[in-house]
């Protein structure tokens, strides 16, 4: 899975409260993804600065969940 945005800043975990409506994306990646990372995008198609965040999620739950 990949997603992109127009921010050149690397992704970072946010402190979120129980009533927060956003900011949980990377927390979910940390929990569910086998691996994830990001890389910058350049060129006219993407704008002057942007990035892609990618992840790999297997279909097998982690051993710790059993």
PDB file of C-alpha atoms in Angstrom:
ATOM      1  CA  UNK A   1       0.000   0.000   0.000  1.00  0.00           C
ATOM      2  CA  UNK A   2       1.236   3.526  -0.706  1.00  0.00           C
ATOM      3  CA  UNK A   3      -0.080   6.996   0.043  1.00  0.00           C
ATOM      4  CA  UNK A   4       1.403  10.388  -0.777  1.00  0.00           C
ATOM      5  CA  UNK A   5       1.072  13.986   0.320  1.00  0.00           C
ATOM      6  CA  UNK A   6       2.539  17.358  -0.571  1.00  0.00           C
ATOM      7  CA  UNK A   7       4.552  17.858   2.606  1.00  0.00           C
ATOM      8  CA  UNK A   8       8.329  17.436   2.374  1.00  0.00           C
ATOM      9  CA  UNK A   9       8.515  16.644   6.113  1.00  0.00           C
ATOM     10  CA  UNK A  10       9.163  13.025   7.108  1.00  0.00           C
ATOM     11  CA  UNK A  11       6.206  11.289   8.751  1.00  0.00           C
ATOM     12  CA  UNK A  12       6.143  11.384  12.535  1.00  0.00           C
ATOM     13  CA  UNK A  13       4.022   9.932  15.313  1.00  0.00           C
ATOM     14  CA  UNK A  14       1.609  12.385  16.942  1.00  0.00           C
ATOM     15  CA  UNK A  15       0.335  12.407  20.491  1.00  0.00           C
ATOM     16  CA  UNK A  16      -3.401  11.803  20.182  1.00  0.00           C
ATOM     17  CA  UNK A  17      -6.138  11.851  22.773  1.00  0.00           C
ATOM     18  CA  UNK A  18      -9.106   9.498  23.018  1.00  0.00           C
ATOM     19  CA  UNK A  19     -11.345  12.140  21.386  1.00  0.00           C
ATOM     20  CA  UNK A  20      -8.931  13.110  18.595  1.00  0.00           C
ATOM     21  CA  UNK A  21     -10.322  12.741  15.079  1.00  0.00           C
ATOM     22  CA  UNK A  22      -6.959  12.284  13.368  1.00  0.00           C
ATOM     23  CA  UNK A  23      -3.301  11.534  13.852  1.00  0.00           C
ATOM     24  CA  UNK A  24      -3.522   7.765  14.207  1.00  0.00           C
ATOM     25  CA  UNK A  25      -2.203   6.675  10.795  1.00  0.00           C
ATOM     26  CA  UNK A  26       1.388   5.966  11.802  1.00  0.00           C
ATOM     27  CA  UNK A  27       0.258   4.366  15.050  1.00  0.00           C
ATOM     28  CA  UNK A  28      -1.730   1.902  12.940  1.00  0.00           C
ATOM     29  CA  UNK A  29       1.274   1.291  10.694  1.00  0.00           C
ATOM     30  CA  UNK A  30       3.456   0.577  13.724  1.00  0.00           C
ATOM     31  CA  UNK A  31       0.877  -1.950  14.936  1.00  0.00           C
ATOM     32  CA  UNK A  32      -0.141  -3.651  11.685  1.00  0.00           C
ATOM     33  CA  UNK A  33       2.633  -3.315   9.107  1.00  0.00           C
ATOM     34  CA  UNK A  34       5.434  -5.811   8.655  1.00  0.00           C
ATOM     35  CA  UNK A  35       7.534  -2.938   7.330  1.00  0.00           C
ATOM     36  CA  UNK A  36       7.045   0.669   6.263  1.00  0.00           C
ATOM     37  CA  UNK A  37       9.083   3.692   5.229  1.00  0.00           C
ATOM     38  CA  UNK A  38       8.883   6.849   3.149  1.00  0.00           C
ATOM     39  CA  UNK A  39      10.753   8.489   0.292  1.00  0.00           C
ATOM     40  CA  UNK A  40      10.688  11.952  -1.292  1.00  0.00           C
ATOM     41  CA  UNK A  41       9.082  12.657  -4.657  1.00  0.00           C
ATOM     42  CA  UNK A  42      10.385  15.257  -7.057  1.00  0.00           C
ATOM     43  CA  UNK A  43       9.407  16.538 -10.471  1.00  0.00           C
ATOM     44  CA  UNK A  44       6.584  18.503 -12.005  1.00  0.00           C
ATOM     45  CA  UNK A  45       3.968  15.803 -11.527  1.00  0.00           C
ATOM     46  CA  UNK A  46       4.381  15.788  -7.736  1.00  0.00           C
ATOM     47  CA  UNK A  47       5.138  19.456  -7.134  1.00  0.00           C
ATOM     48  CA  UNK A  48       8.280  20.987  -5.665  1.00  0.00           C
ATOM     49  CA  UNK A  49       8.327  18.756  -2.563  1.00  0.00           C
ATOM     50  CA  UNK A  50       6.250  15.795  -1.521  1.00  0.00           C
ATOM     51  CA  UNK A  51       6.631  12.247  -0.236  1.00  0.00           C
ATOM     52  CA  UNK A  52       5.289   8.711  -0.448  1.00  0.00           C
ATOM     53  CA  UNK A  53       4.725   6.526   2.602  1.00  0.00           C
ATOM     54  CA  UNK A  54       4.562   2.798   1.862  1.00  0.00           C
ATOM     55  CA  UNK A  55       3.894  -0.295   3.929  1.00  0.00           C
ATOM     56  CA  UNK A  56       3.738  -4.056   3.633  1.00  0.00           C
ATOM     57  CA  UNK A  57       1.072  -5.915   5.599  1.00  0.00           C
ATOM     58  CA  UNK A  58       0.960  -9.700   5.535  1.00  0.00           C
ATOM     59  CA  UNK A  59      -2.241 -11.671   5.869  1.00  0.00           C
ATOM     60  CA  UNK A  60      -0.871 -13.598   8.842  1.00  0.00           C
ATOM     61  CA  UNK A  61      -1.407 -11.953  12.254  1.00  0.00           C
ATOM     62  CA  UNK A  62       1.715 -11.446  14.365  1.00  0.00           C
ATOM     63  CA  UNK A  63       2.517 -14.271  16.782  1.00  0.00           C
ATOM     64  CA  UNK A  64       1.963 -11.889  19.693  1.00  0.00           C
ATOM     65  CA  UNK A  65      -1.762 -11.690  18.762  1.00  0.00           C
ATOM     66  CA  UNK A  66      -2.380 -15.415  19.189  1.00  0.00           C
TER      67      UNK A  66
END
